[in-house]
CSV table of C-alpha atoms and ligand atoms in Angstrom, one decimal:
chain,number,residue,atom,x,y,z
A,1,UNK,CA,-39.5,165.9,6.5
A,2,UNK,CA,-36.0,165.7,8.0
A,3,UNK,CA,-32.7,166.9,6.6
A,4,UNK,CA,-32.5,166.4,2.8
A,5,UNK,CA,-29.7,164.7,1.1
A,6,UNK,CA,-28.1,166.2,-2.0
A,7,UNK,CA,-28.5,164.5,-5.3
A,8,UNK,CA,-25.0,164.1,-6.8
A,9,UNK,CA,-23.8,162.6,-10.0
A,10,UNK,CA,-21.5,159.5,-9.8
A,11,UNK,CA,-17.9,160.6,-9.6
A,12,UNK,CA,-18.8,164.3,-9.0
A,13,UNK,CA,-17.3,165.7,-5.9
A,14,UNK,CA,-17.3,169.3,-4.7
A,15,UNK,CA,-13.9,170.5,-3.5
A,16,UNK,CA,-15.6,171.8,-0.4
A,17,UNK,CA,-16.6,168.2,0.5
A,18,UNK,CA,-13.0,167.3,1.3
A,19,UNK,CA,-12.7,170.0,4.0
A,20,UNK,CA,-14.3,170.0,7.4
A,21,UNK,CA,-17.9,171.1,7.0
A,22,UNK,CA,-18.4,174.8,7.6
A,23,UNK,CA,-21.2,175.8,10.0
A,24,UNK,CA,-24.3,176.9,8.2
A,25,UNK,CA,-24.9,180.6,7.6
A,26,UNK,CA,-28.6,180.2,7.2
A,27,UNK,CA,-30.5,177.3,8.8
A,28,UNK,CA,-34.1,176.6,8.4
A,29,UNK,CA,-35.3,173.8,10.8
A,30,UNK,CA,-38.6,172.1,10.4
A,31,UNK,CA,-40.2,175.3,9.1
A,32,UNK,CA,-43.9,175.5,8.4
A,33,UNK,CA,-45.2,178.8,7.2
A,34,UNK,CA,-48.5,180.2,5.9
A,35,UNK,CA,-51.0,182.9,6.0
A,36,UNK,CA,-54.1,183.4,8.1
A,37,UNK,CA,-57.3,184.7,6.6
A,38,UNK,CA,-58.9,186.4,9.7
A,39,UNK,CA,-62.2,187.2,7.9
A,40,UNK,CA,-62.8,183.5,7.0
A,41,UNK,CA,-60.9,182.0,9.9
A,42,UNK,CA,-58.8,179.9,7.6
A,43,UNK,CA,-55.1,179.3,7.3
A,44,UNK,CA,-53.3,178.6,4.1
A,45,UNK,CA,-50.1,176.5,4.6
A,46,UNK,CA,-47.5,177.6,2.0
A,47,UNK,CA,-44.5,175.6,3.3
A,48,UNK,CA,-44.5,172.5,5.4
A,49,UNK,CA,-41.7,171.1,7.5
A,50,UNK,CA,-38.8,172.5,5.5
A,51,UNK,CA,-35.3,171.9,6.8
A,52,UNK,CA,-32.3,173.4,4.8
A,53,UNK,CA,-28.9,174.7,5.5
A,54,UNK,CA,-27.0,177.3,3.4
A,55,UNK,CA,-23.3,177.5,3.7
A,56,UNK,CA,-21.4,180.8,3.8
A,57,UNK,CA,-20.5,182.0,0.2
A,58,UNK,CA,-23.0,179.5,-1.3
A,59,UNK,CA,-25.2,180.3,-4.3
A,60,UNK,CA,-28.5,178.5,-3.7
A,61,UNK,CA,-31.2,178.6,-6.3
A,62,UNK,CA,-34.9,177.7,-5.5
A,63,UNK,CA,-37.2,176.3,-8.2
A,64,UNK,CA,-40.7,174.9,-8.0
A,65,UNK,CA,-44.2,175.3,-9.4
A,66,UNK,CA,-46.0,178.6,-9.1
A,67,UNK,CA,-47.4,179.1,-5.6
A,68,UNK,CA,-45.3,176.4,-3.9
A,69,UNK,CA,-43.9,178.9,-1.3
A,70,UNK,CA,-40.6,180.1,-2.8
A,71,UNK,CA,-41.2,183.7,-2.0
A,72,UNK,CA,-42.5,182.7,1.4
A,73,UNK,CA,-39.2,180.9,2.0
A,74,UNK,CA,-37.1,183.9,1.0
A,75,UNK,CA,-39.3,186.2,3.1
A,76,UNK,CA,-38.7,184.0,6.1
A,77,UNK,CA,-35.0,184.5,5.7
A,78,UNK,CA,-35.5,188.3,5.2
A,79,UNK,CA,-37.6,188.4,8.4
A,80,UNK,CA,-40.7,189.7,6.6
A,81,UNK,CA,-42.7,186.5,7.4
A,82,UNK,CA,-42.6,184.5,10.7
A,83,UNK,CA,-42.8,180.7,10.8
A,84,UNK,CA,-45.8,179.0,12.3
A,85,UNK,CA,-43.6,176.2,13.4
A,86,UNK,CA,-39.8,175.7,13.4
A,87,UNK,CA,-37.1,178.3,13.1
A,88,UNK,CA,-34.9,180.2,10.7
A,89,UNK,CA,-31.5,181.1,12.0
A,90,UNK,CA,-28.7,183.3,10.5
A,91,UNK,CA,-25.3,182.7,12.0
A,92,UNK,CA,-27.0,180.8,14.8
A,93,UNK,CA,-29.4,183.7,15.8
A,94,UNK,CA,-33.1,183.3,15.3
A,95,UNK,CA,-34.5,185.7,12.6
A,96,UNK,CA,-37.0,188.0,14.2
A,97,UNK,CA,-37.2,190.7,11.6
A,98,UNK,CA,-35.2,192.4,8.8
A,99,UNK,CA,-31.5,193.1,9.4
A,100,UNK,CA,-28.4,194.7,8.0
A,101,UNK,CA,-26.9,191.3,7.2
A,102,UNK,CA,-29.6,190.6,4.6
A,103,UNK,CA,-30.8,192.5,1.5
A,104,UNK,CA,-33.5,191.7,-1.0
A,105,UNK,CA,-33.7,192.2,-4.8
A,106,UNK,CA,-37.2,192.2,-6.1
A,107,UNK,CA,-38.5,191.1,-9.5
A,108,UNK,CA,-40.3,194.4,-10.1
A,109,UNK,CA,-37.2,196.5,-9.0
A,110,UNK,CA,-39.2,198.4,-6.3
A,111,UNK,CA,-37.4,201.7,-7.1
A,112,UNK,CA,-38.7,205.0,-5.9
A,113,UNK,CA,-39.7,206.8,-9.2
A,114,UNK,CA,-39.2,210.3,-7.8
A,115,UNK,CA,-35.6,209.6,-6.8
A,116,UNK,CA,-32.6,209.6,-9.0
A,117,UNK,CA,-30.5,206.4,-9.4
A,118,UNK,CA,-28.0,207.8,-6.8
A,119,UNK,CA,-30.7,208.6,-4.3
A,120,UNK,CA,-32.5,205.3,-4.8
A,121,UNK,CA,-29.2,203.6,-3.8
A,122,UNK,CA,-28.6,206.0,-0.9
A,123,UNK,CA,-32.1,205.0,0.4
A,124,UNK,CA,-30.7,201.6,1.6
A,125,UNK,CA,-28.2,203.5,3.7
A,126,UNK,CA,-30.7,206.0,5.1
A,127,UNK,CA,-33.0,203.6,6.8
A,128,UNK,CA,-32.2,201.4,9.8
A,129,UNK,CA,-30.7,198.6,7.7
A,130,UNK,CA,-27.8,200.8,6.4
A,131,UNK,CA,-25.9,202.5,9.2
A,132,UNK,CA,-23.2,203.8,6.8
A,133,UNK,CA,-21.6,207.1,8.0
A,134,UNK,CA,-22.6,210.1,5.8
A,135,UNK,CA,-19.0,210.7,4.8
A,136,UNK,CA,-18.7,207.2,3.3
A,137,UNK,CA,-22.0,207.2,1.4
A,138,UNK,CA,-21.0,208.9,-1.8
A,139,UNK,CA,-18.0,206.5,-2.2
A,140,UNK,CA,-20.2,203.5,-1.5
A,141,UNK,CA,-22.7,204.6,-4.1
A,142,UNK,CA,-20.0,205.0,-6.7
A,143,UNK,CA,-18.6,201.6,-5.9
A,144,UNK,CA,-21.9,199.9,-6.1
A,145,UNK,CA,-22.7,201.6,-9.5
A,146,UNK,CA,-19.3,200.5,-10.8
A,147,UNK,CA,-20.0,196.9,-9.8
A,148,UNK,CA,-23.2,196.8,-11.8
A,149,UNK,CA,-21.8,198.9,-14.7
A,150,UNK,CA,-24.0,202.0,-14.2
A,151,UNK,CA,-21.3,204.6,-13.6
A,152,UNK,CA,-22.5,207.8,-15.2
A,153,UNK,CA,-26.2,207.3,-14.6
A,154,UNK,CA,-26.2,208.7,-11.0
A,155,UNK,CA,-28.6,211.6,-11.9
A,156,UNK,CA,-31.0,209.6,-14.1
A,157,UNK,CA,-34.5,208.8,-13.0
A,158,UNK,CA,-35.9,205.2,-13.1
A,159,UNK,CA,-38.2,206.0,-16.0
A,160,UNK,CA,-35.2,207.0,-18.1
A,161,UNK,CA,-33.7,203.6,-17.8
A,162,UNK,CA,-34.3,200.2,-19.5
A,163,UNK,CA,-35.7,197.2,-17.5
A,164,UNK,CA,-32.2,195.7,-17.3
A,165,UNK,CA,-30.7,199.0,-16.1
A,166,UNK,CA,-33.5,199.4,-13.5
A,167,UNK,CA,-32.7,196.0,-12.1
A,168,UNK,CA,-29.0,196.9,-12.0
A,169,UNK,CA,-30.0,199.8,-9.7
A,170,UNK,CA,-32.0,197.3,-7.6
A,171,UNK,CA,-28.9,195.1,-7.3
A,172,UNK,CA,-26.7,198.1,-6.5
A,173,UNK,CA,-29.1,199.2,-3.8
A,174,UNK,CA,-28.8,195.7,-2.3
A,175,UNK,CA,-25.0,195.7,-2.5
A,176,UNK,CA,-24.4,199.1,-1.2
A,177,UNK,CA,-24.7,198.2,2.5
A,178,UNK,CA,-22.5,195.1,1.9
A,179,UNK,CA,-24.9,192.6,3.3
A,180,UNK,CA,-23.6,189.1,4.0
A,181,UNK,CA,-26.7,187.6,2.3
A,182,UNK,CA,-28.4,188.6,-0.9
A,183,UNK,CA,-32.0,187.4,-1.3
A,184,UNK,CA,-33.1,187.6,-5.0
A,185,UNK,CA,-36.7,186.9,-5.9
A,186,UNK,CA,-36.9,186.2,-9.6
A,187,UNK,CA,-34.7,189.2,-10.2
A,188,UNK,CA,-34.3,188.8,-14.0
A,189,UNK,CA,-37.9,187.7,-14.6
A,190,UNK,CA,-39.0,191.0,-16.2
A,191,UNK,CA,-36.1,191.6,-18.6
A,192,UNK,CA,-35.7,190.4,-22.2
A,193,UNK,CA,-33.7,187.2,-22.9
A,194,UNK,CA,-30.6,188.9,-24.1
A,195,UNK,CA,-30.4,191.3,-21.2
A,196,UNK,CA,-31.2,188.4,-18.9
A,197,UNK,CA,-28.1,186.4,-20.1
A,198,UNK,CA,-25.9,189.4,-19.8
A,199,UNK,CA,-27.1,190.1,-16.2
A,200,UNK,CA,-26.6,186.5,-15.2
A,201,UNK,CA,-23.0,186.7,-16.3
A,202,UNK,CA,-22.6,190.0,-14.5
A,203,UNK,CA,-24.1,188.6,-11.3
A,204,UNK,CA,-21.6,185.7,-11.5
A,205,UNK,CA,-18.8,188.2,-11.7
A,206,UNK,CA,-20.1,190.4,-8.9
A,207,UNK,CA,-20.6,187.4,-6.6
A,208,UNK,CA,-17.1,186.1,-7.4
A,209,UNK,CA,-15.8,189.5,-6.2
A,210,UNK,CA,-18.1,190.2,-3.2
A,211,UNK,CA,-18.3,186.5,-2.1
A,212,UNK,CA,-21.8,187.0,-0.8
A,213,UNK,CA,-24.1,184.2,0.0
A,214,UNK,CA,-27.1,184.2,-2.4
A,215,UNK,CA,-30.5,182.7,-2.2
A,216,UNK,CA,-32.1,183.1,-5.6
A,217,UNK,CA,-35.6,182.2,-6.8
A,218,UNK,CA,-36.1,181.5,-10.5
A,219,UNK,CA,-38.5,179.9,-12.9
A,220,UNK,CA,-35.7,179.2,-15.4
A,221,UNK,CA,-34.0,175.9,-15.1
A,222,UNK,CA,-31.1,177.0,-17.2
A,223,UNK,CA,-30.6,180.1,-15.1
A,224,UNK,CA,-30.6,178.0,-11.9
A,225,UNK,CA,-28.0,175.6,-13.3
A,226,UNK,CA,-25.8,178.4,-14.7
A,227,UNK,CA,-25.7,180.4,-11.4
A,228,UNK,CA,-26.1,178.0,-8.5
A,229,UNK,CA,-23.9,175.8,-6.4
A,230,UNK,CA,-27.0,173.9,-5.3
A,231,UNK,CA,-30.6,173.9,-6.5
A,232,UNK,CA,-33.5,173.2,-4.2
A,233,UNK,CA,-36.6,171.8,-5.9
A,234,UNK,CA,-39.8,172.5,-4.0
A,235,UNK,CA,-42.9,170.5,-4.4
A,236,UNK,CA,-46.3,171.9,-5.2
A,237,UNK,CA,-48.1,173.6,-2.2
A,238,UNK,CA,-47.8,173.0,0.6
A,239,UNK,CA,-44.1,173.2,-0.4
A,240,UNK,CA,-41.8,170.6,0.9
A,241,UNK,CA,-38.2,170.0,-0.3
A,242,UNK,CA,-38.5,167.5,-3.1
A,243,UNK,CA,-34.7,167.3,-3.8
A,244,UNK,CA,-31.5,169.2,-3.5
A,245,UNK,CA,-29.2,169.0,-6.5
A,246,UNK,CA,-25.5,169.7,-6.4
A,247,UNK,CA,-24.4,171.7,-9.5
A,248,UNK,CA,-20.9,170.5,-9.9
A,249,UNK,CA,-20.0,172.5,-13.0
A,250,UNK,CA,-16.8,174.5,-13.2
A,251,UNK,CA,-16.8,178.3,-12.8
A,252,UNK,CA,-16.8,180.8,-14.4
A,253,UNK,CA,-19.8,179.4,-16.2
A,254,UNK,CA,-20.3,182.3,-18.7
A,255,UNK,CA,-16.8,181.8,-20.1
A,256,UNK,CA,-17.3,181.3,-23.9
A,257,UNK,CA,-14.3,178.9,-24.1
A,258,UNK,CA,-15.6,176.6,-21.4
A,259,UNK,CA,-19.1,176.5,-23.1
A,260,UNK,CA,-20.6,175.1,-19.9
A,261,UNK,CA,-24.1,175.1,-21.4
A,262,UNK,CA,-23.1,172.5,-24.0
A,263,UNK,CA,-21.4,170.2,-21.6
A,264,UNK,CA,-22.9,166.7,-21.0
A,265,UNK,CA,-23.2,167.4,-17.3
A,266,UNK,CA,-25.2,170.5,-17.9
A,267,UNK,CA,-27.6,168.4,-20.1
A,268,UNK,CA,-27.8,165.7,-17.4
A,269,UNK,CA,-28.8,168.2,-14.6
A,270,UNK,CA,-31.2,169.9,-17.0
A,271,UNK,CA,-33.1,166.8,-17.9
A,272,UNK,CA,-33.2,165.7,-14.3
A,273,UNK,CA,-34.6,169.0,-13.2
A,274,UNK,CA,-37.1,169.0,-16.1
A,275,UNK,CA,-38.5,165.6,-15.1
A,276,UNK,CA,-38.8,166.7,-11.4
A,277,UNK,CA,-40.6,169.9,-12.3
A,278,UNK,CA,-42.8,168.3,-14.9
A,279,UNK,CA,-43.9,165.9,-12.2
A,280,UNK,CA,-44.8,168.7,-9.8
A,281,UNK,CA,-46.6,170.7,-12.5
A,282,UNK,CA,-48.6,167.6,-13.5
A,283,UNK,CA,-49.5,166.9,-9.9
A,284,UNK,CA,-50.6,170.5,-9.4
A,285,UNK,CA,-52.8,170.3,-12.5
A,286,UNK,CA,-54.4,167.0,-11.5
A,287,UNK,CA,-55.2,168.3,-8.1
A,288,UNK,CA,-56.8,171.4,-9.6
A,289,UNK,CA,-58.9,169.3,-11.9
A,290,UNK,CA,-60.2,167.0,-9.1
A,291,UNK,CA,-61.2,170.0,-6.9
B,1,ATP,N1,-49.5,187.8,1.9
B,1,ATP,C1,-50.2,186.7,1.6
B,1,ATP,N2,-51.4,186.4,2.1
B,1,ATP,C2,-52.1,185.3,1.9
B,1,ATP,N3,-51.6,184.3,1.1
B,1,ATP,C3,-50.4,184.5,0.6
B,1,ATP,C4,-49.6,185.6,0.8
B,1,ATP,N4,-48.4,185.5,0.1
B,1,ATP,C5,-48.5,184.3,-0.5
B,1,ATP,N5,-49.7,183.7,-0.2
B,1,ATP,C6,-50.0,182.4,-0.7
B,1,ATP,O1,-49.1,181.4,-0.3
B,1,ATP,C7,-48.8,180.5,-1.3
B,1,ATP,C8,-47.3,180.5,-1.6
B,1,ATP,O2,-47.0,181.8,-2.2
B,1,ATP,P1,-45.5,182.2,-2.6
B,1,ATP,O3,-45.6,183.6,-3.2
B,1,ATP,O4,-44.6,182.0,-1.5
B,1,ATP,O5,-45.3,181.2,-3.8
B,1,ATP,P2,-44.2,181.2,-5.0
B,1,ATP,O6,-43.7,179.8,-5.1
B,1,ATP,O7,-43.2,182.3,-4.8
B,1,ATP,O8,-45.1,181.5,-6.2
B,1,ATP,P3,-44.7,182.2,-7.7
B,1,ATP,O9,-43.7,181.2,-8.3
B,1,ATP,O10,-46.0,182.2,-8.4
B,1,ATP,O11,-44.1,183.5,-7.4
B,1,ATP,C9,-49.7,180.8,-2.5
B,1,ATP,O12,-50.8,180.0,-2.5
B,1,ATP,C10,-50.0,182.3,-2.3
B,1,ATP,O13,-51.3,182.6,-2.8
């Protein structure tokens, strides 16, 4: 599959389209990725021939059926997985491993239970990725905690916090080294619906402030529409790009006055995404039944 065109509603134009195109921050070119089973001498192809560019400051959401390769894609950008074919570049340099310019937020928080909130966040600065001088670390922790609304919880342990608060620590830990790219793998999947909505609104605010580039996996169509500038729909495994959808809704999207969720355009994008994903889910089911 070559470069994919964005699906755009008639009359809808992004302001950015009027300017000269910015060079891509992240560029995946004809990426095929998978996993070898050495014992059985087999190879599972998770993603096939995926080409995609992410602009600086863009919020890109990835949706698709379970097992279609979403996490594999984000892990390729993180440098945790290497492509079998093709390349992933960040600012033009091939990704060969993890780096200070990228940080991951995991669904299951991945906090160290024996460390306090403060020391969990410091952890990101202690390893190779961080490189923050010791004299600056306390200030950075305080700043990250303020961004996620957790000031005052420095000395708490993860087990003393709710799921939503734990994920705020996970986000603070990703933000503390000020990475250019935030990779978020279903970050709000484990929190309740009310907390999820509050955290989506917080994330929108944080990103408006930090201007980071975000690649965000979600199973929630509404979450993808509310947060993203573009949504990539991946087909069932082996994942290929089915469609890229421009989310041309005004920001902030969590403003009660604007009531973006009730706008006709929100409904249009939502039903389009539903039909694409229903198609993929059905295809996956039929394939499973005929096996
Ligand atoms: N470390 C691994 N070793 C072997 N196979 C793997 C590994 N990680 C993922 N896979 C397989 O690769 C395929 C894609 O997995 P991936 O986790 O990228 O999908 P996903 O779209 O993120 O799924 P989900 O939505 O369920 O989280 C799946 O079939 C999965 O079983």
